[in-house]
PDB file of C-alpha atoms in Angstrom:
ATOM      1  CA  UNK A   1       0.213  -0.174   0.281  1.00  0.00           C
ATOM      2  CA  UNK A   2       2.664   2.360   0.771  1.00  0.00           C
ATOM      3  CA  UNK A   3       4.757   1.841  -2.494  1.00  0.00           C
ATOM      4  CA  UNK A   4       1.450   2.156  -4.138  1.00  0.00           C
ATOM      5  CA  UNK A   5       0.737   5.720  -2.312  1.00  0.00           C
ATOM      6  CA  UNK A   6       4.307   6.692  -3.274  1.00  0.00           C
ATOM      7  CA  UNK A   7       4.000   6.066  -7.053  1.00  0.00           C
ATOM      8  CA  UNK A   8       0.741   7.840  -7.092  1.00  0.00           C
ATOM      9  CA  UNK A   9       2.560  10.964  -5.304  1.00  0.00           C
ATOM     10  CA  UNK A  10       5.161  10.561  -7.777  1.00  0.00           C
ATOM     11  CA  UNK A  11       2.800  10.651 -11.007  1.00  0.00           C
ATOM     12  CA  UNK A  12       0.673  13.514  -9.397  1.00  0.00           C
ATOM     13  CA  UNK A  13       3.924  15.478  -8.851  1.00  0.00           C
ATOM     14  CA  UNK A  14       5.126  14.738 -12.299  1.00  0.00           C
ATOM     15  CA  UNK A  15       1.799  15.939 -13.855  1.00  0.00           C
ATOM     16  CA  UNK A  16       1.819  18.866 -11.866  1.00  0.00           C
ATOM     17  CA  UNK A  17       5.292  19.991 -12.932  1.00  0.00           C
ATOM     18  CA  UNK A  18       4.591  19.145 -16.730  1.00  0.00           C
ATOM     19  CA  UNK A  19       1.973  21.877 -16.370  1.00  0.00           C
ATOM     20  CA  UNK A  20       4.655  24.406 -15.538  1.00  0.00           C
ATOM     21  CA  UNK A  21       6.081  24.755 -19.058  1.00  0.00           C
ATOM     22  CA  UNK A  22       7.853  28.153 -19.581  1.00  0.00           C
ATOM     23  CA  UNK A  23       6.143  29.603 -22.557  1.00  0.00           C
ATOM     24  CA  UNK A  24       5.239  33.284 -23.814  1.00  0.00           C
ATOM     25  CA  UNK A  25       3.690  34.689 -26.938  1.00  0.00           C
ATOM     26  CA  UNK A  26       4.192  37.499 -29.012  1.00  0.00           C
ATOM     27  CA  UNK A  27       1.973  39.675 -31.192  1.00  0.00           C
ATOM     28  CA  UNK A  28      -1.609  39.539 -31.980  1.00  0.00           C
ATOM     29  CA  UNK A  29      -3.494  36.177 -31.679  1.00  0.00           C
ATOM     30  CA  UNK A  30      -5.382  36.992 -34.787  1.00  0.00           C
ATOM     31  CA  UNK A  31      -2.023  37.034 -36.754  1.00  0.00           C
ATOM     32  CA  UNK A  32      -0.689  33.834 -38.426  1.00  0.00           C
ATOM     33  CA  UNK A  33       0.716  31.475 -35.628  1.00  0.00           C
ATOM     34  CA  UNK A  34       4.409  30.163 -35.386  1.00  0.00           C
ATOM     35  CA  UNK A  35       5.613  28.047 -32.701  1.00  0.00           C
ATOM     36  CA  UNK A  36       9.698  28.142 -32.077  1.00  0.00           C
ATOM     37  CA  UNK A  37      11.290  24.435 -31.159  1.00  0.00           C
ATOM     38  CA  UNK A  38      14.640  25.229 -29.562  1.00  0.00           C
ATOM     39  CA  UNK A  39      17.895  23.112 -29.801  1.00  0.00           C
ATOM     40  CA  UNK A  40      19.270  20.857 -27.322  1.00  0.00           C
ATOM     41  CA  UNK A  41      18.890  18.392 -25.380  1.00  0.00           C
ATOM     42  CA  UNK A  42      19.884  20.968 -22.736  1.00  0.00           C
ATOM     43  CA  UNK A  43      18.515  23.880 -24.421  1.00  0.00           C
ATOM     44  CA  UNK A  44      16.617  26.744 -24.642  1.00  0.00           C
ATOM     45  CA  UNK A  45      14.757  29.239 -26.181  1.00  0.00           C
ATOM     46  CA  UNK A  46      16.136  32.518 -24.760  1.00  0.00           C
ATOM     47  CA  UNK A  47      18.549  33.612 -27.614  1.00  0.00           C
ATOM     48  CA  UNK A  48      15.527  33.523 -30.162  1.00  0.00           C
ATOM     49  CA  UNK A  49      13.026  34.839 -27.384  1.00  0.00           C
ATOM     50  CA  UNK A  50      16.086  37.473 -26.661  1.00  0.00           C
ATOM     51  CA  UNK A  51      16.715  38.477 -29.925  1.00  0.00           C
ATOM     52  CA  UNK A  52      14.020  37.639 -32.514  1.00  0.00           C
ATOM     53  CA  UNK A  53      10.537  36.913 -31.402  1.00  0.00           C
ATOM     54  CA  UNK A  54       9.521  40.269 -31.178  1.00  0.00           C
ATOM     55  CA  UNK A  55      10.833  41.413 -34.422  1.00  0.00           C
ATOM     56  CA  UNK A  56       9.204  38.502 -35.967  1.00  0.00           C
ATOM     57  CA  UNK A  57       5.767  39.230 -34.521  1.00  0.00           C
ATOM     58  CA  UNK A  58       6.548  42.620 -35.660  1.00  0.00           C
ATOM     59  CA  UNK A  59       6.214  41.536 -39.291  1.00  0.00           C
ATOM     60  CA  UNK A  60       2.625  40.076 -38.871  1.00  0.00           C
ATOM     61  CA  UNK A  61       3.020  36.611 -36.898  1.00  0.00           C
ATOM     62  CA  UNK A  62       1.633  35.432 -33.499  1.00  0.00           C
ATOM     63  CA  UNK A  63       5.116  33.658 -32.321  1.00  0.00           C
ATOM     64  CA  UNK A  64       5.155  31.329 -29.307  1.00  0.00           C
ATOM     65  CA  UNK A  65       8.146  30.444 -27.606  1.00  0.00           C
ATOM     66  CA  UNK A  66       8.593  28.020 -24.877  1.00  0.00           C
ATOM     67  CA  UNK A  67      11.006  25.652 -23.127  1.00  0.00           C
ATOM     68  CA  UNK A  68      10.668  22.097 -23.111  1.00  0.00           C
ATOM     69  CA  UNK A  69      10.122  20.046 -19.816  1.00  0.00           C
ATOM     70  CA  UNK A  70      13.083  19.651 -18.012  1.00  0.00           C
ATOM     71  CA  UNK A  71      15.336  21.998 -19.846  1.00  0.00           C
ATOM     72  CA  UNK A  72      15.779  25.599 -19.436  1.00  0.00           C
ATOM     73  CA  UNK A  73      12.941  27.729 -17.643  1.00  0.00           C
ATOM     74  CA  UNK A  74      10.546  24.391 -17.813  1.00  0.00           C
ATOM     75  CA  UNK A  75      12.581  22.731 -14.736  1.00  0.00           C
ATOM     76  CA  UNK A  76      11.139  19.417 -14.066  1.00  0.00           C
ATOM     77  CA  UNK A  77      13.300  17.065 -12.239  1.00  0.00           C
ATOM     78  CA  UNK A  78      11.197  13.875 -13.587  1.00  0.00           C
ATOM     79  CA  UNK A  79      11.395  14.864 -17.183  1.00  0.00           C
ATOM     80  CA  UNK A  80      12.369  11.823 -18.895  1.00  0.00           C
ATOM     81  CA  UNK A  81      13.721  13.915 -22.359  1.00  0.00           C
ATOM     82  CA  UNK A  82      11.990  11.300 -24.589  1.00  0.00           C
ATOM     83  CA  UNK A  83      10.263  12.588 -27.665  1.00  0.00           C
ATOM     84  CA  UNK A  84       7.056  11.434 -26.459  1.00  0.00           C
ATOM     85  CA  UNK A  85       7.415  13.376 -23.764  1.00  0.00           C
ATOM     86  CA  UNK A  86       8.410  16.608 -25.957  1.00  0.00           C
ATOM     87  CA  UNK A  87       5.043  15.853 -28.228  1.00  0.00           C
ATOM     88  CA  UNK A  88       3.305  15.853 -24.943  1.00  0.00           C
ATOM     89  CA  UNK A  89       4.812  19.492 -24.412  1.00  0.00           C
ATOM     90  CA  UNK A  90       3.967  20.562 -27.946  1.00  0.00           C
ATOM     91  CA  UNK A  91       0.377  19.487 -27.822  1.00  0.00           C
ATOM     92  CA  UNK A  92       0.282  21.505 -24.527  1.00  0.00           C
ATOM     93  CA  UNK A  93       1.489  24.827 -26.039  1.00  0.00           C
ATOM     94  CA  UNK A  94      -1.416  24.271 -28.613  1.00  0.00           C
ATOM     95  CA  UNK A  95      -4.075  23.492 -25.844  1.00  0.00           C
ATOM     96  CA  UNK A  96      -2.743  26.695 -23.656  1.00  0.00           C
ATOM     97  CA  UNK A  97      -2.731  29.200 -26.659  1.00  0.00           C
ATOM     98  CA  UNK A  98      -5.848  27.597 -28.012  1.00  0.00           C
ATOM     99  CA  UNK A  99      -4.200  26.791 -31.456  1.00  0.00           C
ATOM    100  CA  UNK A 100      -5.777  24.245 -33.893  1.00  0.00           C
ATOM    101  CA  UNK A 101      -2.971  24.556 -36.546  1.00  0.00           C
ATOM    102  CA  UNK A 102      -0.006  26.535 -36.437  1.00  0.00           C
ATOM    103  CA  UNK A 103       3.362  26.879 -38.143  1.00  0.00           C
ATOM    104  CA  UNK A 104       6.263  25.057 -36.705  1.00  0.00           C
ATOM    105  CA  UNK A 105       9.637  26.930 -36.854  1.00  0.00           C
ATOM    106  CA  UNK A 106      12.199  24.298 -35.613  1.00  0.00           C
ATOM    107  CA  UNK A 107      15.855  24.936 -34.473  1.00  0.00           C
ATOM    108  CA  UNK A 108      18.955  22.731 -34.368  1.00  0.00           C
ATOM    109  CA  UNK A 109      17.696  19.557 -32.834  1.00  0.00           C
ATOM    110  CA  UNK A 110      14.330  21.245 -32.298  1.00  0.00           C
ATOM    111  CA  UNK A 111      14.327  20.172 -36.211  1.00  0.00           C
ATOM    112  CA  UNK A 112      14.234  16.484 -35.309  1.00  0.00           C
ATOM    113  CA  UNK A 113      11.487  17.126 -32.799  1.00  0.00           C
ATOM    114  CA  UNK A 114       9.424  19.075 -35.344  1.00  0.00           C
ATOM    115  CA  UNK A 115       9.556  16.819 -38.109  1.00  0.00           C
ATOM    116  CA  UNK A 116       8.549  13.835 -35.807  1.00  0.00           C
ATOM    117  CA  UNK A 117       5.736  15.983 -34.468  1.00  0.00           C
ATOM    118  CA  UNK A 118       4.569  16.551 -37.745  1.00  0.00           C
ATOM    119  CA  UNK A 119       4.700  13.203 -39.214  1.00  0.00           C
ATOM    120  CA  UNK A 120       2.599  12.069 -36.023  1.00  0.00           C
ATOM    121  CA  UNK A 121       0.458  15.146 -35.905  1.00  0.00           C
ATOM    122  CA  UNK A 122      -0.252  16.247 -39.622  1.00  0.00           C
ATOM    123  CA  UNK A 123      -3.422  17.974 -38.870  1.00  0.00           C
ATOM    124  CA  UNK A 124      -1.840  20.320 -36.286  1.00  0.00           C
ATOM    125  CA  UNK A 125       0.765  21.586 -38.557  1.00  0.00           C
ATOM    126  CA  UNK A 126       0.557  24.459 -41.469  1.00  0.00           C
ATOM    127  CA  UNK A 127       3.974  24.420 -42.342  1.00  0.00           C
ATOM    128  CA  UNK A 128       7.206  23.266 -41.065  1.00  0.00           C
ATOM    129  CA  UNK A 129      10.544  25.334 -41.188  1.00  0.00           C
ATOM    130  CA  UNK A 130      13.869  23.850 -40.283  1.00  0.00           C
ATOM    131  CA  UNK A 131      16.064  26.627 -39.381  1.00  0.00           C
ATOM    132  CA  UNK A 132      19.984  25.355 -39.127  1.00  0.00           C
ATOM    133  CA  UNK A 133      18.090  21.978 -38.026  1.00  0.00           C
ATOM    134  CA  UNK A 134      19.538  18.654 -37.484  1.00  0.00           C
ATOM    135  CA  UNK A 135      17.990  16.139 -40.140  1.00  0.00           C
ATOM    136  CA  UNK A 136      20.637  13.186 -40.920  1.00  0.00           C
ATOM    137  CA  UNK A 137      22.745  13.250 -37.538  1.00  0.00           C
ATOM    138  CA  UNK A 138      25.090  10.459 -38.125  1.00  0.00           C
ATOM    139  CA  UNK A 139      26.105  12.584 -41.486  1.00  0.00           C
ATOM    140  CA  UNK A 140      26.524  15.357 -39.258  1.00  0.00           C
ATOM    141  CA  UNK A 141      28.955  13.716 -37.237  1.00  0.00           C
ATOM    142  CA  UNK A 142      30.654  12.106 -39.674  1.00  0.00           C
ATOM    143  CA  UNK A 143      31.358  15.334 -41.129  1.00  0.00           C
ATOM    144  CA  UNK A 144      32.494  17.105 -38.018  1.00  0.00           C
ATOM    145  CA  UNK A 145      35.089  13.979 -37.492  1.00  0.00           C
ATOM    146  CA  UNK A 146      36.448  14.275 -41.158  1.00  0.00           C
ATOM    147  CA  UNK A 147      36.951  17.752 -41.009  1.00  0.00           C
ATOM    148  CA  UNK A 148      38.698  17.629 -37.617  1.00  0.00           C
ATOM    149  CA  UNK A 149      41.130  14.813 -39.270  1.00  0.00           C
ATOM    150  CA  UNK A 150      41.772  17.495 -41.783  1.00  0.00           C
ATOM    151  CA  UNK A 151      42.234  20.195 -39.625  1.00  0.00           C
ATOM    152  CA  UNK A 152      44.551  18.702 -36.924  1.00  0.00           C
ATOM    153  CA  UNK A 153      46.194  16.086 -39.183  1.00  0.00           C
ATOM    154  CA  UNK A 154      49.567  17.439 -37.647  1.00  0.00           C
ATOM    155  CA  UNK A 155      48.281  17.727 -33.895  1.00  0.00           C
ATOM    156  CA  UNK A 156      48.985  14.144 -32.478  1.00  0.00           C
ATOM    157  CA  UNK A 157      46.695  14.799 -29.387  1.00  0.00           C
ATOM    158  CA  UNK A 158      43.717  16.313 -31.445  1.00  0.00           C
ATOM    159  CA  UNK A 159      44.235  12.964 -33.511  1.00  0.00           C
ATOM    160  CA  UNK A 160      44.254  10.617 -30.890  1.00  0.00           C
ATOM    161  CA  UNK A 161      41.030  12.336 -29.428  1.00  0.00           C
ATOM    162  CA  UNK A 162      39.338  11.822 -32.850  1.00  0.00           C
ATOM    163  CA  UNK A 163      39.742   8.022 -32.747  1.00  0.00           C
ATOM    164  CA  UNK A 164      38.485   8.035 -29.224  1.00  0.00           C
ATOM    165  CA  UNK A 165      35.395   9.518 -30.319  1.00  0.00           C
ATOM    166  CA  UNK A 166      35.060   6.786 -33.116  1.00  0.00           C
ATOM    167  CA  UNK A 167      35.336   4.329 -30.985  1.00  0.00           C
ATOM    168  CA  UNK A 168      32.558   5.148 -28.893  1.00  0.00           C
ATOM    169  CA  UNK A 169      29.035   4.288 -28.939  1.00  0.00           C
ATOM    170  CA  UNK A 170      27.448   6.010 -31.984  1.00  0.00           C
ATOM    171  CA  UNK A 171      24.205   6.128 -29.945  1.00  0.00           C
ATOM    172  CA  UNK A 172      25.736   7.560 -26.409  1.00  0.00           C
ATOM    173  CA  UNK A 173      25.487  10.914 -25.091  1.00  0.00           C
ATOM    174  CA  UNK A 174      29.588  10.981 -25.056  1.00  0.00           C
ATOM    175  CA  UNK A 175      29.855  10.665 -28.517  1.00  0.00           C
ATOM    176  CA  UNK A 176      27.474  13.347 -29.266  1.00  0.00           C
ATOM    177  CA  UNK A 177      28.832  15.846 -26.801  1.00  0.00           C
ATOM    178  CA  UNK A 178      32.284  15.001 -27.782  1.00  0.00           C
ATOM    179  CA  UNK A 179      31.578  15.495 -31.745  1.00  0.00           C
ATOM    180  CA  UNK A 180      30.180  19.164 -30.753  1.00  0.00           C
ATOM    181  CA  UNK A 181      32.942  19.695 -28.488  1.00  0.00           C
ATOM    182  CA  UNK A 182      35.237  18.986 -31.578  1.00  0.00           C
ATOM    183  CA  UNK A 183      33.085  21.330 -33.898  1.00  0.00           C
ATOM    184  CA  UNK A 184      33.384  23.848 -31.338  1.00  0.00           C
ATOM    185  CA  UNK A 185      37.513  23.855 -31.349  1.00  0.00           C
ATOM    186  CA  UNK A 186      36.888  24.018 -35.208  1.00  0.00           C
ATOM    187  CA  UNK A 187      34.530  27.229 -34.669  1.00  0.00           C
ATOM    188  CA  UNK A 188      31.879  25.514 -36.680  1.00  0.00           C
ATOM    189  CA  UNK A 189      29.197  27.827 -34.532  1.00  0.00           C
ATOM    190  CA  UNK A 190      30.429  31.074 -35.251  1.00  0.00           C
ATOM    191  CA  UNK A 191      30.070  33.206 -38.513  1.00  0.00           C
ATOM    192  CA  UNK A 192      33.129  33.880 -40.287  1.00  0.00           C
ATOM    193  CA  UNK A 193      32.735  37.787 -39.888  1.00  0.00           C
ATOM    194  CA  UNK A 194      30.720  39.008 -37.522  1.00  0.00           C
ATOM    195  CA  UNK A 195      28.684  42.327 -38.890  1.00  0.00           C
ATOM    196  CA  UNK A 196      28.009  45.374 -36.326  1.00  0.00           C
ATOM    197  CA  UNK A 197      24.375  44.137 -36.449  1.00  0.00           C
ATOM    198  CA  UNK A 198      24.899  40.728 -35.320  1.00  0.00           C
ATOM    199  CA  UNK A 199      27.744  41.708 -32.360  1.00  0.00           C
ATOM    200  CA  UNK A 200      24.907  44.098 -31.300  1.00  0.00           C
ATOM    201  CA  UNK A 201      22.317  41.519 -30.773  1.00  0.00           C
ATOM    202  CA  UNK A 202      24.650  39.565 -29.148  1.00  0.00           C
ATOM    203  CA  UNK A 203      25.618  42.375 -26.736  1.00  0.00           C
ATOM    204  CA  UNK A 204      22.013  43.194 -26.063  1.00  0.00           C
ATOM    205  CA  UNK A 205      21.037  39.572 -25.434  1.00  0.00           C
ATOM    206  CA  UNK A 206      24.043  38.999 -22.820  1.00  0.00           C
ATOM    207  CA  UNK A 207      23.083  42.397 -21.041  1.00  0.00           C
ATOM    208  CA  UNK A 208      19.700  41.426 -20.604  1.00  0.00           C
ATOM    209  CA  UNK A 209      17.180  39.395 -18.751  1.00  0.00           C
ATOM    210  CA  UNK A 210      16.988  36.254 -21.193  1.00  0.00           C
ATOM    211  CA  UNK A 211      20.863  35.740 -20.946  1.00  0.00           C
ATOM    212  CA  UNK A 212      20.443  35.871 -17.082  1.00  0.00           C
ATOM    213  CA  UNK A 213      17.684  32.738 -17.536  1.00  0.00           C
ATOM    214  CA  UNK A 214      19.850  30.771 -19.926  1.00  0.00           C
ATOM    215  CA  UNK A 215      19.753  27.852 -17.634  1.00  0.00           C
ATOM    216  CA  UNK A 216      21.155  24.553 -19.320  1.00  0.00           C
ATOM    217  CA  UNK A 217      20.479  21.315 -17.717  1.00  0.00           C
ATOM    218  CA  UNK A 218      23.260  19.222 -18.503  1.00  0.00           C
ATOM    219  CA  UNK A 219      21.386  15.909 -17.222  1.00  0.00           C
ATOM    220  CA  UNK A 220      19.136  16.351 -20.090  1.00  0.00           C
ATOM    221  CA  UNK A 221      21.472  14.535 -22.671  1.00  0.00           C
ATOM    222  CA  UNK A 222      22.149  11.680 -20.402  1.00  0.00           C
ATOM    223  CA  UNK A 223      18.326  11.592 -19.734  1.00  0.00           C
ATOM    224  CA  UNK A 224      17.478  11.309 -23.466  1.00  0.00           C
ATOM    225  CA  UNK A 225      20.245   8.753 -24.442  1.00  0.00           C
ATOM    226  CA  UNK A 226      18.790   6.586 -21.501  1.00  0.00           C
ATOM    227  CA  UNK A 227      15.193   6.762 -21.861  1.00  0.00           C
ATOM    228  CA  UNK A 228      14.961   7.379 -25.906  1.00  0.00           C
ATOM    229  CA  UNK A 229      15.662   4.387 -28.118  1.00  0.00           C
ATOM    230  CA  UNK A 230      15.587   6.703 -31.238  1.00  0.00           C
ATOM    231  CA  UNK A 231      18.695   8.814 -30.496  1.00  0.00           C
ATOM    232  CA  UNK A 232      20.703   9.137 -33.762  1.00  0.00           C
ATOM    233  CA  UNK A 233      18.208   9.394 -36.683  1.00  0.00           C
ATOM    234  CA  UNK A 234      18.031  10.070 -40.411  1.00  0.00           C
ATOM    235  CA  UNK A 235      14.804  12.132 -40.978  1.00  0.00           C
ATOM    236  CA  UNK A 236      15.105  12.420 -44.650  1.00  0.00           C
ATOM    237  CA  UNK A 237      12.609   9.768 -45.557  1.00  0.00           C
ATOM    238  CA  UNK A 238      10.141  11.384 -43.004  1.00  0.00           C
ATOM    239  CA  UNK A 239      10.474  14.663 -44.517  1.00  0.00           C
ATOM    240  CA  UNK A 240       9.757  13.405 -47.731  1.00  0.00           C
ATOM    241  CA  UNK A 241       6.801  11.409 -46.572  1.00  0.00           C
ATOM    242  CA  UNK A 242       5.609  14.970 -44.814  1.00  0.00           C
ATOM    243  CA  UNK A 243       5.842  16.634 -48.424  1.00  0.00           C
ATOM    244  CA  UNK A 244       3.895  14.084 -49.979  1.00  0.00           C
ATOM    245  CA  UNK A 245       1.203  14.858 -47.493  1.00  0.00           C
ATOM    246  CA  UNK A 246       0.794  18.269 -48.769  1.00  0.00           C
ATOM    247  CA  UNK A 247       2.242  20.259 -46.131  1.00  0.00           C
ATOM    248  CA  UNK A 248       4.771  22.846 -47.191  1.00  0.00           C
ATOM    249  CA  UNK A 249       8.376  22.375 -45.634  1.00  0.00           C
ATOM    250  CA  UNK A 250      10.611  25.266 -46.011  1.00  0.00           C
ATOM    251  CA  UNK A 251      14.697  25.180 -45.105  1.00  0.00           C
ATOM    252  CA  UNK A 252      16.973  27.964 -44.008  1.00  0.00           C
ATOM    253  CA  UNK A 253      20.762  27.206 -43.078  1.00  0.00           C
ATOM    254  CA  UNK A 254      23.857  29.130 -43.075  1.00  0.00           C
ATOM    255  CA  UNK A 255      26.285  28.446 -45.453  1.00  0.00           C
ATOM    256  CA  UNK A 256      29.264  28.678 -42.740  1.00  0.00           C
ATOM    257  CA  UNK A 257      27.382  26.356 -40.508  1.00  0.00           C
ATOM    258  CA  UNK A 258      30.114  23.909 -40.043  1.00  0.00           C
ATOM    259  CA  UNK A 259      28.136  21.026 -38.817  1.00  0.00           C
ATOM    260  CA  UNK A 260      26.289  20.276 -42.032  1.00  0.00           C
ATOM    261  CA  UNK A 261      28.561  19.280 -45.287  1.00  0.00           C
ATOM    262  CA  UNK A 262      27.783  20.466 -48.829  1.00  0.00           C
ATOM    263  CA  UNK A 263      26.125  17.204 -49.557  1.00  0.00           C
ATOM    264  CA  UNK A 264      23.857  17.631 -46.529  1.00  0.00           C
ATOM    265  CA  UNK A 265      22.474  20.888 -47.498  1.00  0.00           C
ATOM    266  CA  UNK A 266      22.039  20.007 -51.280  1.00  0.00           C
ATOM    267  CA  UNK A 267      20.123  16.833 -50.240  1.00  0.00           C
ATOM    268  CA  UNK A 268      18.071  19.069 -47.917  1.00  0.00           C
ATOM    269  CA  UNK A 269      17.241  21.607 -50.867  1.00  0.00           C
ATOM    270  CA  UNK A 270      16.488  18.654 -52.976  1.00  0.00           C
ATOM    271  CA  UNK A 271      14.272  17.340 -50.705  1.00  0.00           C
ATOM    272  CA  UNK A 272      12.054  20.642 -50.070  1.00  0.00           C
ATOM    273  CA  UNK A 273      12.720  22.013 -53.413  1.00  0.00           C
ATOM    274  CA  UNK A 274      14.887  24.841 -54.425  1.00  0.00           C
ATOM    275  CA  UNK A 275      11.966  27.680 -53.863  1.00  0.00           C
ATOM    276  CA  UNK A 276      11.498  26.575 -50.682  1.00  0.00           C
ATOM    277  CA  UNK A 277      15.330  26.440 -49.560  1.00  0.00           C
ATOM    278  CA  UNK A 278      17.660  29.356 -48.729  1.00  0.00           C
ATOM    279  CA  UNK A 279      21.394  29.281 -47.800  1.00  0.00           C
ATOM    280  CA  UNK A 280      22.901  32.463 -46.278  1.00  0.00           C
ATOM    281  CA  UNK A 281      26.072  33.967 -46.531  1.00  0.00           C
ATOM    282  CA  UNK A 282      28.394  34.799 -43.741  1.00  0.00           C
ATOM    283  CA  UNK A 283      26.052  32.842 -41.647  1.00  0.00           C
ATOM    284  CA  UNK A 284      26.472  30.055 -39.043  1.00  0.00           C
ATOM    285  CA  UNK A 285      24.127  28.116 -36.800  1.00  0.00           C
ATOM    286  CA  UNK A 286      22.174  30.868 -34.929  1.00  0.00           C
ATOM    287  CA  UNK A 287      21.275  32.290 -38.399  1.00  0.00           C
ATOM    288  CA  UNK A 288      18.384  34.440 -36.753  1.00  0.00           C
ATOM    289  CA  UNK A 289      21.209  36.355 -34.850  1.00  0.00           C
ATOM    290  CA  UNK A 290      23.885  35.953 -37.207  1.00  0.00           C
ATOM    291  CA  UNK A 291      22.031  37.160 -40.394  1.00  0.00           C
ATOM    292  CA  UNK A 292      18.734  38.390 -38.754  1.00  0.00           C
ATOM    293  CA  UNK A 293      17.220  40.545 -41.449  1.00  0.00           C
ATOM    294  CA  UNK A 294      17.677  37.860 -44.039  1.00  0.00           C
ATOM    295  CA  UNK A 295      16.074  35.175 -41.602  1.00  0.00           C
ATOM    296  CA  UNK A 296      12.973  37.372 -41.189  1.00  0.00           C
ATOM    297  CA  UNK A 297      12.667  38.102 -44.938  1.00  0.00           C
ATOM    298  CA  UNK A 298      12.668  34.442 -45.327  1.00  0.00           C
ATOM    299  CA  UNK A 299      10.035  33.876 -42.576  1.00  0.00           C
ATOM    300  CA  UNK A 300       7.724  36.734 -43.910  1.00  0.00           C
ATOM    301  CA  UNK A 301       8.122  35.807 -47.421  1.00  0.00           C
ATOM    302  CA  UNK A 302       7.094  32.139 -47.239  1.00  0.00           C
ATOM    303  CA  UNK A 303       4.887  31.874 -44.144  1.00  0.00           C
ATOM    304  CA  UNK A 304       2.210  34.812 -45.273  1.00  0.00           C
TER     305      UNK A 304
END
């Protein structure tokens, strides 16, 4: 009896905490709804919210941002970080803001979530926009390590580290983490020539309220790889299936986003169609900061 009561208590606590997702809407509820899905696991929407959400609303969108359960400002010690849980969170956002359909804007790892959600709930998605979004994960990891071998070909210690990474399980949090750490060493997430506009956006963000709440739960990736069996996906076939069902897919990537190979970007262009694809010069992974004006033009031109 005692064990049953403890189990019920745990379920109740989890359910209550799950209702406490951080979210905020920008713009007029009568405008075209856009839900932003942040990256991760261990990400949050603070950078997008602090730099771009209101500006996207200003050009005629009803923009909703949120942090997934257990990530960022939606703290929940009971979160499992599974896709099922991510879908529950997203469906809660639809219910909270009384939306029947919305446009999904998915960044980085959020692209995996947005793609799988669109496949499972096609009636809820008006369009899917992939912004610097992951779609063929192993290709990304292979590309990072291939570039690292070339860059560090005369550095024995770095080559040894690359070998260690390659020997890890490709379905592990450690493999993912160390691949992205290697990408960071090569400045793959930084735009080549920061503009005055991008510098100002970063400075304002880092001096403001959103940066102060830029909490990253380092347990999130560990929980995700422990609890989610689908942890190294290639969603190219899923995207083709979505398109066949008549849901528009748009894709915008930075030309200098080093985690994607030229082949991957060409594959994405083929999937979505050249009129739905944009590659932005002097732009890396955080394209809504690196080249905000072009990003906003892409969104406004396609979703209106």
